[in-house]
Amino acid sequence: TNINLTLKAPAGFYTALTDTIIANHGTEFSINFNANTAGPRSETKTYQDLRYNTAHIFVGWPGDTEMTKIGTFGNEITGANNLGNYDLVMKITQPVAIPDDVMPGNAVVRIIYQNAWRPAPTYNYTQVLEGVAYDIPVRCLSQLGINEISAGKSNNATFDLMGRRLNGNLRPGIYIVNGKTTYIK
């Protein structure tokens, strides 16, 4: 039985991306999350951005009824703290390994940024407090297709998910930058 995870959230803090990562089971890819800053790294000034959050990354594979946490970045904070988790959540790289036994179909990688003074959230993004949630769709293929992709050496090469080389300014979305999957807000 295929079970699709469909969750609802109030407008404003949840985004379901439309670009899809396509990968074979038994492979691994990395997603880079780069948050925009409202100001420089500072221990004396307060800037309202994601530095005051923890980041929690979940994945839901085809056929799963619940999502599994695969990464946590930042620490729960108590008391006053201007720096917050700046060094831990503003630039994140999360490897995602697709299990050998995962069935072909649609999966999702979810990142939830949650207020660092609050308890860690579950995968249900309707419980997010003073943060944001993003869903990144992943299409899991069987190994009957391409088994390995080898890339030539390239500096600062950027491609869309269709494999087309890109130049210039990029609109928000998922891209392959220097061989790594990168989400640009």
mmCIF file of C-alpha atoms in Angstrom:
data_model
loop_
_atom_site.group_PDB
_atom_site.id
_atom_site.type_symbol
_atom_site.label_atom_id
_atom_site.label_comp_id
_atom_site.label_asym_id
_atom_site.label_seq_id
_atom_site.Cartn_x
_atom_site.Cartn_y
_atom_site.Cartn_z
ATOM 1 C CA THR A 1 0.000 0.000 0.000
ATOM 2 C CA ASN A 2 1.321 3.443 -0.911
ATOM 3 C CA ILE A 3 0.739 6.099 1.725
ATOM 4 C CA ASN A 4 1.138 9.754 0.805
ATOM 5 C CA LEU A 5 2.051 12.138 3.618
ATOM 6 C CA THR A 6 -0.229 15.145 3.300
ATOM 7 C CA LEU A 7 -0.059 17.671 6.125
ATOM 8 C CA LYS A 8 -1.709 21.059 6.363
ATOM 9 C CA ALA A 9 -0.277 24.178 7.970
ATOM 10 C CA PRO A 10 -1.271 27.804 8.365
ATOM 11 C CA ALA A 11 -0.150 29.995 5.449
ATOM 12 C CA GLY A 12 3.104 31.842 5.867
ATOM 13 C CA PHE A 13 5.710 29.523 7.285
ATOM 14 C CA TYR A 14 5.437 26.332 5.205
ATOM 15 C CA THR A 15 6.746 25.940 1.654
ATOM 16 C CA ALA A 16 6.494 22.840 -0.533
ATOM 17 C CA LEU A 17 9.111 23.168 -3.248
ATOM 18 C CA THR A 18 8.121 22.204 -6.765
ATOM 19 C CA ASP A 19 11.566 21.115 -8.048
ATOM 20 C CA THR A 20 12.140 17.400 -7.489
ATOM 21 C CA ILE A 21 15.371 15.556 -6.728
ATOM 22 C CA ILE A 22 15.530 12.314 -8.723
ATOM 23 C CA ALA A 23 17.742 9.527 -7.356
ATOM 24 C CA ASN A 24 18.101 5.732 -7.376
ATOM 25 C CA HIS A 25 17.611 3.618 -4.289
ATOM 26 C CA GLY A 26 20.887 2.630 -2.675
ATOM 27 C CA THR A 27 22.482 6.013 -3.506
ATOM 28 C CA GLU A 28 23.281 9.115 -1.477
ATOM 29 C CA PHE A 29 23.039 12.843 -2.154
ATOM 30 C CA SER A 30 23.581 15.949 -0.033
ATOM 31 C CA ILE A 31 21.358 18.971 0.384
ATOM 32 C CA ASN A 32 22.871 22.304 1.326
ATOM 33 C CA PHE A 33 20.657 24.748 3.212
ATOM 34 C CA ASN A 34 21.929 28.328 3.199
ATOM 35 C CA ALA A 35 19.882 30.808 5.226
ATOM 36 C CA ASN A 36 19.796 34.516 4.496
ATOM 37 C CA THR A 37 21.097 36.648 7.347
ATOM 38 C CA ALA A 38 19.544 39.828 8.706
ATOM 39 C CA GLY A 39 22.975 40.971 9.877
ATOM 40 C CA PRO A 40 26.528 39.803 10.535
ATOM 41 C CA ARG A 41 27.592 37.232 13.106
ATOM 42 C CA SER A 42 27.345 39.107 16.413
ATOM 43 C CA GLU A 43 27.447 38.383 20.110
ATOM 44 C CA THR A 44 26.236 41.886 21.015
ATOM 45 C CA LYS A 45 23.433 42.733 18.550
ATOM 46 C CA THR A 46 20.166 40.911 17.978
ATOM 47 C CA TYR A 47 19.118 40.129 14.387
ATOM 48 C CA GLN A 48 15.797 38.409 13.618
ATOM 49 C CA ASP A 49 16.726 35.531 11.331
ATOM 50 C CA LEU A 50 17.157 31.764 11.588
ATOM 51 C CA ARG A 51 20.183 31.980 13.903
ATOM 52 C CA TYR A 52 17.766 31.717 16.860
ATOM 53 C CA ASN A 53 16.412 28.389 15.666
ATOM 54 C CA THR A 54 17.376 24.766 15.696
ATOM 55 C CA ALA A 55 17.102 22.889 12.403
ATOM 56 C CA HIS A 56 15.562 19.420 12.208
ATOM 57 C CA ILE A 57 15.642 17.326 9.037
ATOM 58 C CA PHE A 58 13.247 14.458 8.392
ATOM 59 C CA VAL A 59 12.651 12.072 5.499
ATOM 60 C CA GLY A 60 9.570 10.132 4.488
ATOM 61 C CA TRP A 61 10.213 7.259 2.056
ATOM 62 C CA PRO A 62 7.580 5.770 -0.252
ATOM 63 C CA GLY A 63 5.436 3.366 1.757
ATOM 64 C CA ASP A 64 6.347 4.874 5.162
ATOM 65 C CA THR A 65 3.540 6.053 7.408
ATOM 66 C CA GLU A 66 5.785 8.417 9.396
ATOM 67 C CA MET A 67 8.893 10.462 8.743
ATOM 68 C CA THR A 68 12.281 9.665 10.282
ATOM 69 C CA LYS A 69 14.600 12.324 11.706
ATOM 70 C CA ILE A 70 17.972 12.196 9.925
ATOM 71 C CA GLY A 71 19.633 15.357 11.235
ATOM 72 C CA THR A 72 19.565 18.008 13.959
ATOM 73 C CA PHE A 73 21.566 21.219 13.871
ATOM 74 C CA GLY A 74 21.943 23.714 16.687
ATOM 75 C CA ASN A 75 21.239 23.433 20.378
ATOM 76 C CA GLU A 76 18.246 24.232 22.529
ATOM 77 C CA ILE A 77 18.984 27.576 24.184
ATOM 78 C CA THR A 78 18.144 28.847 27.645
ATOM 79 C CA GLY A 79 18.568 32.450 28.771
ATOM 80 C CA ALA A 80 19.805 35.433 26.770
ATOM 81 C CA ASN A 81 21.960 34.595 23.763
ATOM 82 C CA ASN A 82 22.566 37.072 20.911
ATOM 83 C CA LEU A 83 24.679 34.676 18.842
ATOM 84 C CA GLY A 84 22.107 31.911 19.054
ATOM 85 C CA ASN A 85 22.972 28.985 16.790
ATOM 86 C CA TYR A 86 24.473 31.204 14.070
ATOM 87 C CA ASP A 87 27.487 28.948 13.443
ATOM 88 C CA LEU A 88 25.320 25.803 13.438
ATOM 89 C CA VAL A 89 22.154 26.530 11.418
ATOM 90 C CA MET A 90 22.898 29.239 8.857
ATOM 91 C CA LYS A 91 24.802 26.875 6.527
ATOM 92 C CA ILE A 92 23.842 23.206 6.710
ATOM 93 C CA THR A 93 24.885 20.217 4.612
ATOM 94 C CA GLN A 94 22.772 17.115 5.146
ATOM 95 C CA PRO A 95 23.611 13.821 3.419
ATOM 96 C CA VAL A 96 20.555 11.763 2.474
ATOM 97 C CA ALA A 97 21.056 8.027 1.879
ATOM 98 C CA ILE A 98 18.260 6.278 0.012
ATOM 99 C CA PRO A 99 17.973 2.758 1.465
ATOM 100 C CA ASP A 100 18.622 -0.206 -0.840
ATOM 101 C CA ASP A 101 15.190 -1.609 -0.085
ATOM 102 C CA VAL A 102 13.133 1.555 -0.589
ATOM 103 C CA MET A 103 10.313 1.118 -3.090
ATOM 104 C CA PRO A 104 10.214 3.374 -6.149
ATOM 105 C CA GLY A 105 7.947 6.394 -5.708
ATOM 106 C CA ASN A 106 7.687 9.838 -4.210
ATOM 107 C CA ALA A 107 9.507 10.735 -1.000
ATOM 108 C CA VAL A 108 10.026 14.009 0.832
ATOM 109 C CA VAL A 109 12.875 15.601 2.766
ATOM 110 C CA ARG A 110 11.574 18.126 5.293
ATOM 111 C CA ILE A 111 13.613 20.745 7.131
ATOM 112 C CA ILE A 112 12.017 22.498 10.073
ATOM 113 C CA TYR A 113 13.603 25.537 11.690
ATOM 114 C CA GLN A 114 12.146 25.799 15.214
ATOM 115 C CA ASN A 115 12.647 28.481 17.866
ATOM 116 C CA ALA A 116 15.706 27.279 19.824
ATOM 117 C CA TRP A 117 14.068 28.113 23.165
ATOM 118 C CA ARG A 118 11.294 25.600 22.393
ATOM 119 C CA PRO A 119 11.367 21.782 22.433
ATOM 120 C CA ALA A 120 12.392 20.010 19.244
ATOM 121 C CA PRO A 121 9.472 19.490 16.850
ATOM 122 C CA THR A 122 8.161 16.250 15.430
ATOM 123 C CA TYR A 123 7.929 15.947 11.641
ATOM 124 C CA ASN A 124 4.434 17.504 11.815
ATOM 125 C CA TYR A 125 5.119 21.072 10.752
ATOM 126 C CA THR A 126 1.848 22.389 12.182
ATOM 127 C CA GLN A 127 3.686 22.364 15.541
ATOM 128 C CA VAL A 128 6.446 24.779 14.415
ATOM 129 C CA LEU A 129 6.863 27.784 16.702
ATOM 130 C CA GLU A 130 8.551 30.933 15.357
ATOM 131 C CA GLY A 131 10.229 29.102 12.495
ATOM 132 C CA VAL A 132 9.730 27.785 8.980
ATOM 133 C CA ALA A 133 9.312 24.422 7.269
ATOM 134 C CA TYR A 134 10.311 23.347 3.754
ATOM 135 C CA ASP A 135 9.427 20.142 1.917
ATOM 136 C CA ILE A 136 11.763 18.993 -0.846
ATOM 137 C CA PRO A 137 10.268 16.313 -3.101
ATOM 138 C CA VAL A 138 12.422 13.301 -3.990
ATOM 139 C CA ARG A 139 11.535 10.758 -6.681
ATOM 140 C CA CYS A 140 13.044 7.361 -5.841
ATOM 141 C CA LEU A 141 13.779 5.259 -8.914
ATOM 142 C CA SER A 142 14.576 1.602 -9.138
ATOM 143 C CA GLN A 143 18.076 0.519 -10.102
ATOM 144 C CA LEU A 144 16.864 -0.491 -13.560
ATOM 145 C CA GLY A 145 17.914 2.891 -14.938
ATOM 146 C CA ILE A 146 21.234 4.713 -14.695
ATOM 147 C CA ASN A 147 23.458 3.182 -12.046
ATOM 148 C CA GLU A 148 26.229 5.739 -11.882
ATOM 149 C CA ILE A 149 26.813 9.268 -13.044
ATOM 150 C CA SER A 150 30.373 10.426 -13.409
ATOM 151 C CA ALA A 151 31.167 14.094 -13.769
ATOM 152 C CA GLY A 152 34.194 15.727 -15.301
ATOM 153 C CA LYS A 153 36.083 18.354 -13.338
ATOM 154 C CA SER A 154 34.368 21.701 -13.323
ATOM 155 C CA ASN A 155 34.797 24.743 -11.108
ATOM 156 C CA ASN A 156 31.643 26.468 -9.862
ATOM 157 C CA ALA A 157 29.497 24.542 -12.353
ATOM 158 C CA THR A 158 25.756 24.952 -11.734
ATOM 159 C CA PHE A 159 23.075 22.752 -13.308
ATOM 160 C CA ASP A 160 19.308 22.527 -13.001
ATOM 161 C CA LEU A 161 17.703 19.190 -12.144
ATOM 162 C CA MET A 162 17.320 18.411 -15.858
ATOM 163 C CA GLY A 163 21.133 18.549 -16.232
ATOM 164 C CA ARG A 164 21.270 21.870 -18.106
ATOM 165 C CA ARG A 165 24.263 24.064 -17.282
ATOM 166 C CA LEU A 166 23.215 27.469 -15.904
ATOM 167 C CA ASN A 167 24.950 30.837 -15.797
ATOM 168 C CA GLY A 168 24.031 34.069 -14.062
ATOM 169 C CA ASN A 169 21.525 34.777 -11.304
ATOM 170 C CA LEU A 170 19.474 31.846 -10.062
ATOM 171 C CA ARG A 171 15.889 32.077 -8.893
ATOM 172 C CA PRO A 172 14.953 30.150 -5.722
ATOM 173 C CA GLY A 173 15.004 26.395 -6.233
ATOM 174 C CA ILE A 174 17.130 23.241 -6.156
ATOM 175 C CA TYR A 175 20.316 23.122 -8.222
ATOM 176 C CA ILE A 176 23.415 20.986 -8.597
ATOM 177 C CA VAL A 177 26.398 23.164 -7.642
ATOM 178 C CA ASN A 178 29.853 21.582 -7.909
ATOM 179 C CA GLY A 179 28.274 18.127 -7.834
ATOM 180 C CA LYS A 180 26.176 18.763 -4.688
ATOM 181 C CA THR A 181 22.441 19.339 -4.445
ATOM 182 C CA THR A 182 21.875 22.890 -3.229
ATOM 183 C CA TYR A 183 18.665 24.699 -2.281
ATOM 184 C CA ILE A 184 18.745 28.445 -2.979
ATOM 185 C CA LYS A 185 16.140 30.591 -1.225
#
